[in-house]
CSV table of N, CA and C in Angstrom, one decimal:
chain,number,residue,atom,x,y,z
A,1,MET,N,5.6,-0.3,29.5
A,1,MET,CA,4.6,0.7,29.5
A,1,MET,C,5.2,2.0,30.1
A,2,HIS,N,4.9,3.1,29.4
A,2,HIS,CA,5.4,4.4,29.9
A,2,HIS,C,4.3,5.1,30.8
A,3,ALA,N,4.7,6.1,31.5
A,3,ALA,CA,3.8,6.9,32.4
A,3,ALA,C,2.7,7.5,31.6
A,4,GLY,N,1.5,7.3,32.1
A,4,GLY,CA,0.3,7.9,31.4
A,4,GLY,C,-0.3,7.0,30.3
A,5,ALA,N,0.3,5.9,30.1
A,5,ALA,CA,-0.2,5.0,29.0
A,5,ALA,C,-1.6,4.6,29.2
A,6,ALA,N,-2.0,4.4,30.5
A,6,ALA,CA,-3.3,4.0,30.8
A,6,ALA,C,-4.4,5.1,30.5
A,7,ASP,N,-3.9,6.3,30.5
A,7,ASP,CA,-4.8,7.5,30.3
A,7,ASP,C,-5.0,7.8,28.8
A,8,GLU,N,-4.1,7.2,27.9
A,8,GLU,CA,-4.2,7.5,26.5
A,8,GLU,C,-5.3,6.7,25.9
A,9,PRO,N,-6.1,7.3,25.0
A,9,PRO,CA,-7.2,6.6,24.4
A,9,PRO,C,-6.7,5.6,23.4
A,10,LYS,N,-7.3,4.5,23.2
A,10,LYS,CA,-6.9,3.5,22.2
A,10,LYS,C,-7.4,4.0,20.9
A,11,ARG,N,-6.5,3.9,19.9
A,11,ARG,CA,-6.8,4.4,18.5
A,11,ARG,C,-7.6,3.3,17.8
A,12,LYS,N,-8.7,3.7,17.2
A,12,LYS,CA,-9.5,2.8,16.4
A,12,LYS,C,-8.7,2.4,15.1
A,13,PRO,N,-8.6,1.1,14.8
A,13,PRO,CA,-7.9,0.8,13.5
A,13,PRO,C,-8.6,1.4,12.3
A,14,ASP,N,-7.8,1.8,11.3
A,14,ASP,CA,-8.3,2.4,10.1
A,14,ASP,C,-7.8,1.7,8.9
A,15,LEU,N,-8.0,2.3,7.7
A,15,LEU,CA,-7.6,1.6,6.5
A,15,LEU,C,-6.1,1.5,6.3
A,16,GLY,N,-5.4,2.4,6.9
A,16,GLY,CA,-3.9,2.3,6.9
A,16,GLY,C,-3.5,1.0,7.7
A,17,ASP,N,-4.1,0.7,8.8
A,17,ASP,CA,-3.8,-0.5,9.5
A,17,ASP,C,-4.1,-1.8,8.7
A,18,ALA,N,-5.3,-1.7,8.0
A,18,ALA,CA,-5.7,-2.8,7.1
A,18,ALA,C,-4.7,-3.1,6.0
A,19,ALA,N,-4.1,-2.0,5.4
A,19,ALA,CA,-3.2,-2.1,4.3
A,19,ALA,C,-1.8,-2.4,4.7
A,20,GLU,N,-1.4,-2.1,5.9
A,20,GLU,CA,0.0,-2.2,6.3
A,20,GLU,C,0.5,-3.6,6.2
A,21,GLY,N,1.7,-3.8,5.6
A,21,GLY,CA,2.3,-5.1,5.5
A,21,GLY,C,3.3,-5.1,4.4
A,22,ALA,N,3.9,-6.3,4.2
A,22,ALA,CA,4.8,-6.6,3.1
A,22,ALA,C,4.1,-7.4,2.0
A,23,TYR,N,4.4,-7.0,0.7
A,23,TYR,CA,3.7,-7.6,-0.4
A,23,TYR,C,4.8,-8.0,-1.4
A,24,GLU,N,4.6,-9.2,-2.0
A,24,GLU,CA,5.5,-9.8,-3.0
A,24,GLU,C,4.8,-9.8,-4.3
A,25,GLY,N,5.5,-9.3,-5.4
A,25,GLY,CA,4.9,-9.3,-6.7
A,25,GLY,C,5.9,-8.9,-7.8
A,26,ASP,N,5.3,-8.3,-8.9
A,26,ASP,CA,6.1,-8.0,-10.1
A,26,ASP,C,5.7,-6.7,-10.6
A,27,VAL,N,6.6,-6.0,-11.2
A,27,VAL,CA,6.4,-4.8,-12.0
A,27,VAL,C,5.8,-5.4,-13.4
A,28,ILE,N,4.6,-5.1,-13.7
A,28,ILE,CA,3.9,-5.7,-14.8
A,28,ILE,C,3.9,-4.7,-16.0
A,29,SER,N,4.1,-3.5,-15.8
A,29,SER,CA,4.1,-2.5,-16.9
A,29,SER,C,5.0,-1.3,-16.5
A,30,ASP,N,5.8,-0.8,-17.4
A,30,ASP,CA,6.7,0.3,-17.1
A,30,ASP,C,6.8,1.2,-18.4
A,31,SER,N,6.3,2.4,-18.3
A,31,SER,CA,6.4,3.2,-19.5
A,31,SER,C,7.8,3.6,-19.9
A,32,LYS,N,8.8,3.5,-19.0
A,32,LYS,CA,10.2,3.9,-19.2
A,32,LYS,C,11.1,2.7,-19.0
A,33,GLY,N,10.7,1.5,-19.0
A,33,GLY,CA,11.6,0.4,-18.8
A,33,GLY,C,10.9,-1.0,-18.9
A,34,GLU,N,11.5,-2.0,-18.4
A,34,GLU,CA,11.0,-3.3,-18.5
A,34,GLU,C,10.3,-3.8,-17.3
A,35,SER,N,9.6,-4.9,-17.5
A,35,SER,CA,8.9,-5.6,-16.3
A,35,SER,C,10.0,-6.2,-15.5
A,36,ARG,N,9.7,-6.4,-14.2
A,36,ARG,CA,10.6,-7.0,-13.3
A,36,ARG,C,9.9,-7.9,-12.3
A,37,SER,N,10.4,-9.1,-12.1
A,37,SER,CA,9.8,-10.1,-11.1
A,37,SER,C,10.4,-9.9,-9.8
A,38,GLY,N,9.7,-10.4,-8.7
A,38,GLY,CA,10.3,-10.5,-7.4
A,38,GLY,C,10.5,-9.2,-6.7
A,39,VAL,N,9.6,-8.2,-6.9
A,39,VAL,CA,9.7,-6.9,-6.2
A,39,VAL,C,8.8,-6.9,-5.0
A,40,THR,N,9.4,-6.5,-3.9
A,40,THR,CA,8.7,-6.4,-2.6
A,40,THR,C,8.3,-5.0,-2.3
A,41,LEU,N,7.0,-4.8,-2.0
A,41,LEU,CA,6.5,-3.5,-1.6
A,41,LEU,C,6.3,-3.6,-0.1
A,42,THR,N,6.6,-2.5,0.6
A,42,THR,CA,6.2,-2.4,2.0
A,42,THR,C,5.3,-1.2,2.2
A,43,VAL,N,4.1,-1.5,2.8
A,43,VAL,CA,3.1,-0.5,3.0
A,43,VAL,C,3.1,-0.2,4.5
A,44,LYS,N,3.3,1.1,4.9
A,44,LYS,CA,3.4,1.5,6.3
A,44,LYS,C,2.4,2.6,6.6
A,45,ARG,N,1.6,2.4,7.6
A,45,ARG,CA,0.6,3.4,8.0
A,45,ARG,C,1.4,4.6,8.6
A,46,ILE,N,1.1,5.8,8.1
A,46,ILE,CA,1.8,7.0,8.6
A,46,ILE,C,0.8,8.0,9.2
A,47,GLY,N,-0.5,7.7,9.1
A,47,GLY,CA,-1.5,8.6,9.6
A,47,GLY,C,-2.8,8.0,9.4
A,48,LYS,N,-3.9,8.7,9.8
A,48,LYS,CA,-5.2,8.1,9.7
A,48,LYS,C,-5.5,8.0,8.2
A,49,ASN,N,-5.8,6.7,7.8
A,49,ASN,CA,-6.1,6.4,6.4
A,49,ASN,C,-5.1,6.9,5.4
A,50,LEU,N,-3.8,6.8,5.9
A,50,LEU,CA,-2.7,7.3,5.0
A,50,LEU,C,-1.5,6.3,5.2
A,51,VAL,N,-1.0,5.9,4.0
A,51,VAL,CA,0.1,5.0,4.0
A,51,VAL,C,1.3,5.5,3.1
A,52,ARG,N,2.5,5.0,3.4
A,52,ARG,CA,3.6,5.2,2.6
A,52,ARG,C,4.0,3.9,2.0
A,53,VAL,N,4.3,3.9,0.7
A,53,VAL,CA,4.6,2.7,0.0
A,53,VAL,C,6.1,2.8,-0.5
A,54,THR,N,6.9,1.8,-0.1
A,54,THR,CA,8.3,1.8,-0.5
A,54,THR,C,8.5,0.4,-1.2
A,55,SER,N,9.7,0.3,-1.8
A,55,SER,CA,9.9,-1.0,-2.5
A,55,SER,C,11.4,-1.4,-2.5
A,56,THR,N,11.7,-2.6,-3.0
A,56,THR,CA,13.0,-3.1,-3.1
A,56,THR,C,13.6,-2.7,-4.5
A,57,TYR,N,12.8,-2.1,-5.3
A,57,TYR,CA,13.2,-1.8,-6.7
A,57,TYR,C,13.3,-0.3,-6.8
A,58,PRO,N,14.6,0.2,-7.1
A,58,PRO,CA,14.8,1.7,-7.1
A,58,PRO,C,13.9,2.5,-8.2
A,59,ARG,N,13.5,1.8,-9.2
A,59,ARG,CA,12.6,2.5,-10.2
A,59,ARG,C,11.3,2.9,-9.6
A,60,LEU,N,10.8,2.3,-8.6
A,60,LEU,CA,9.6,2.6,-8.0
A,60,LEU,C,9.8,3.7,-6.9
A,61,PRO,N,9.1,4.9,-7.1
A,61,PRO,CA,9.3,6.0,-6.1
A,61,PRO,C,8.6,5.7,-4.8
A,62,VAL,N,9.0,6.3,-3.8
A,62,VAL,CA,8.3,6.3,-2.5
A,62,VAL,C,7.0,7.2,-2.7
A,63,ILE,N,5.9,6.6,-2.4
A,63,ILE,CA,4.6,7.4,-2.5
A,63,ILE,C,3.9,7.4,-1.2
A,64,GLU,N,3.1,8.4,-1.0
A,64,GLU,CA,2.2,8.5,0.2
A,64,GLU,C,0.8,8.6,-0.4
A,65,VAL,N,-0.1,7.7,0.1
A,65,VAL,CA,-1.4,7.5,-0.5
A,65,VAL,C,-2.5,7.6,0.6
A,66,PRO,N,-3.4,8.6,0.4
A,66,PRO,CA,-4.6,8.6,1.3
A,66,PRO,C,-5.6,7.6,0.8
A,67,LEU,N,-6.2,6.9,1.8
A,67,LEU,CA,-7.0,5.7,1.4
A,67,LEU,C,-8.5,6.0,1.7
A,68,THR,N,-9.3,5.3,0.9
A,68,THR,CA,-10.8,5.3,1.1
A,68,THR,C,-11.3,3.9,0.9
A,69,LEU,N,-12.5,3.6,1.3
A,69,LEU,CA,-13.1,2.3,1.1
A,69,LEU,C,-14.3,2.4,0.1
A,70,ALA,N,-14.3,1.6,-1.0
A,70,ALA,CA,-15.3,1.6,-2.0
A,70,ALA,C,-15.6,0.2,-2.4
A,71,MET,N,-16.8,-0.2,-2.4
A,71,MET,CA,-17.2,-1.6,-2.9
A,71,MET,C,-16.4,-2.7,-2.2
A,72,GLY,N,-16.1,-2.5,-1.0
A,72,GLY,CA,-15.3,-3.5,-0.2
A,72,GLY,C,-13.8,-3.6,-0.5
A,73,LYS,N,-13.3,-2.6,-1.3
A,73,LYS,CA,-11.9,-2.6,-1.6
A,73,LYS,C,-11.3,-1.3,-1.0
A,74,VAL,N,-10.0,-1.4,-0.6
A,74,VAL,CA,-9.3,-0.2,-0.1
A,74,VAL,C,-8.6,0.4,-1.3
A,75,LEU,N,-8.8,1.7,-1.6
A,75,LEU,CA,-8.2,2.3,-2.7
A,75,LEU,C,-7.8,3.8,-2.4
A,76,GLN,N,-7.0,4.4,-3.3
A,76,GLN,CA,-6.6,5.7,-3.1
A,76,GLN,C,-7.7,6.7,-3.1
A,77,ALA,N,-7.7,7.7,-2.2
A,77,ALA,CA,-8.8,8.6,-2.1
A,77,ALA,C,-8.6,9.7,-3.2
A,78,ARG,N,-7.3,10.0,-3.6
A,78,ARG,CA,-7.0,11.0,-4.6
A,78,ARG,C,-5.5,10.8,-5.0
A,79,GLY,N,-5.1,11.6,-6.0
A,79,GLY,CA,-3.7,11.6,-6.4
A,79,GLY,C,-3.5,10.8,-7.7
A,80,ASP,N,-2.3,10.8,-8.2
A,80,ASP,CA,-2.0,10.2,-9.5
A,80,ASP,C,-1.3,8.9,-9.4
A,81,SER,N,-1.4,8.3,-8.2
A,81,SER,CA,-1.0,6.9,-8.0
A,81,SER,C,-2.2,6.0,-7.6
A,82,VAL,N,-2.3,4.9,-8.4
A,82,VAL,CA,-3.5,4.0,-8.1
A,82,VAL,C,-3.1,3.0,-7.0
A,83,PHE,N,-3.9,2.8,-6.0
A,83,PHE,CA,-3.7,1.8,-5.0
A,83,PHE,C,-5.0,1.1,-4.8
A,84,LEU,N,-4.9,-0.2,-5.1
A,84,LEU,CA,-6.1,-1.1,-5.0
A,84,LEU,C,-5.8,-2.3,-4.2
A,85,LEU,N,-6.4,-2.4,-3.0
A,85,LEU,CA,-6.2,-3.5,-2.1
A,85,LEU,C,-7.5,-4.3,-2.0
A,86,ASP,N,-7.4,-5.6,-2.5
A,86,ASP,CA,-8.6,-6.5,-2.5
A,86,ASP,C,-8.4,-7.5,-1.4
A,87,ARG,N,-9.2,-7.3,-0.3
A,87,ARG,CA,-9.1,-8.2,0.8
A,87,ARG,C,-9.9,-9.4,0.7
A,88,SER,N,-10.7,-9.5,-0.4
A,88,SER,CA,-11.5,-10.7,-0.6
A,88,SER,C,-10.7,-11.9,-1.1
A,89,HIS,N,-9.5,-11.7,-1.5
A,89,HIS,CA,-8.6,-12.8,-2.0
A,89,HIS,C,-7.8,-13.3,-0.8
A,90,SER,N,-7.4,-14.5,-0.9
A,90,SER,CA,-6.5,-15.1,0.1
A,90,SER,C,-5.3,-15.7,-0.6
A,91,PRO,N,-4.1,-15.2,-0.5
A,91,PRO,CA,-3.7,-14.0,0.3
A,91,PRO,C,-4.3,-12.7,-0.3
A,92,VAL,N,-4.3,-11.7,0.5
A,92,VAL,CA,-4.8,-10.3,0.0
A,92,VAL,C,-4.0,-9.9,-1.2
A,93,LYS,N,-4.7,-9.3,-2.2
A,93,LYS,CA,-4.1,-8.9,-3.4
A,93,LYS,C,-4.0,-7.4,-3.4
A,94,LEU,N,-2.8,-6.9,-3.9
A,94,LEU,CA,-2.6,-5.4,-4.0
A,94,LEU,C,-2.1,-5.1,-5.4
A,95,GLU,N,-2.6,-4.0,-6.0
A,95,GLU,CA,-2.2,-3.5,-7.3
A,95,GLU,C,-1.9,-2.0,-7.1
A,96,VAL,N,-0.7,-1.6,-7.5
A,96,VAL,CA,-0.3,-0.2,-7.4
A,96,VAL,C,0.3,0.3,-8.7
A,97,SER,N,-0.2,1.5,-9.1
A,97,SER,CA,0.4,2.2,-10.3
A,97,SER,C,1.1,3.5,-9.7
A,98,PHE,N,2.4,3.5,-9.8
A,98,PHE,CA,3.2,4.7,-9.3
A,98,PHE,C,3.2,5.8,-10.3
A,99,ASN,N,2.6,6.9,-9.9
A,99,ASN,CA,2.5,8.1,-10.7
A,99,ASN,C,2.1,7.9,-12.1
A,100,ASN,N,1.2,6.9,-12.3
A,100,ASN,CA,0.7,6.5,-13.7
A,100,ASN,C,1.8,6.2,-14.6
A,101,GLU,N,3.0,5.7,-14.1
A,101,GLU,CA,4.1,5.3,-15.0
A,101,GLU,C,4.5,3.9,-14.9
A,102,VAL,N,4.4,3.3,-13.7
A,102,VAL,CA,4.9,2.0,-13.4
A,102,VAL,C,3.8,1.2,-12.7
A,103,SER,N,3.4,0.1,-13.2
A,103,SER,CA,2.4,-0.7,-12.5
A,103,SER,C,3.0,-2.0,-11.9
A,104,TRP,N,2.5,-2.3,-10.6
A,104,TRP,CA,3.0,-3.4,-9.9
A,104,TRP,C,1.8,-4.2,-9.4
A,105,SER,N,1.9,-5.5,-9.4
A,105,SER,CA,0.8,-6.4,-8.9
A,105,SER,C,1.4,-7.5,-8.0
A,106,GLY,N,0.8,-7.8,-6.9
A,106,GLY,CA,1.3,-8.8,-6.0
A,106,GLY,C,0.3,-9.2,-4.9
A,107,GLN,N,0.8,-9.9,-3.9
A,107,GLN,CA,0.0,-10.3,-2.8
A,107,GLN,C,0.8,-10.2,-1.5
A,108,ARG,N,0.0,-10.2,-0.4
A,108,ARG,CA,0.6,-10.1,0.9
A,108,ARG,C,1.4,-11.3,1.2
A,109,ARG,N,2.6,-11.1,1.8
A,109,ARG,CA,3.4,-12.2,2.2
A,109,ARG,C,2.9,-12.8,3.5
């Protein structure tokens, strides 16, 4: 514990916290290439309701996605990348479309 830690307010968990984690899945559609199995995505909270998505597959760009909640699902608030996290499944299901070019689908590890 560092000095002053007791004085710092606790941050309320947000959608970034809910989405954060490692997901295993497949590239299911690529406008400039082929499908690929066994691709891991890492979702990291970088701000309030904001995540950065990285992957083990170089074809998938790093994206930053602002999040919102609609109909019980966590999805992108805006932008040209689709992010759909369905927490009603076990394990949790994630679908991402990177810049409307490459689609990935998988589940939380």
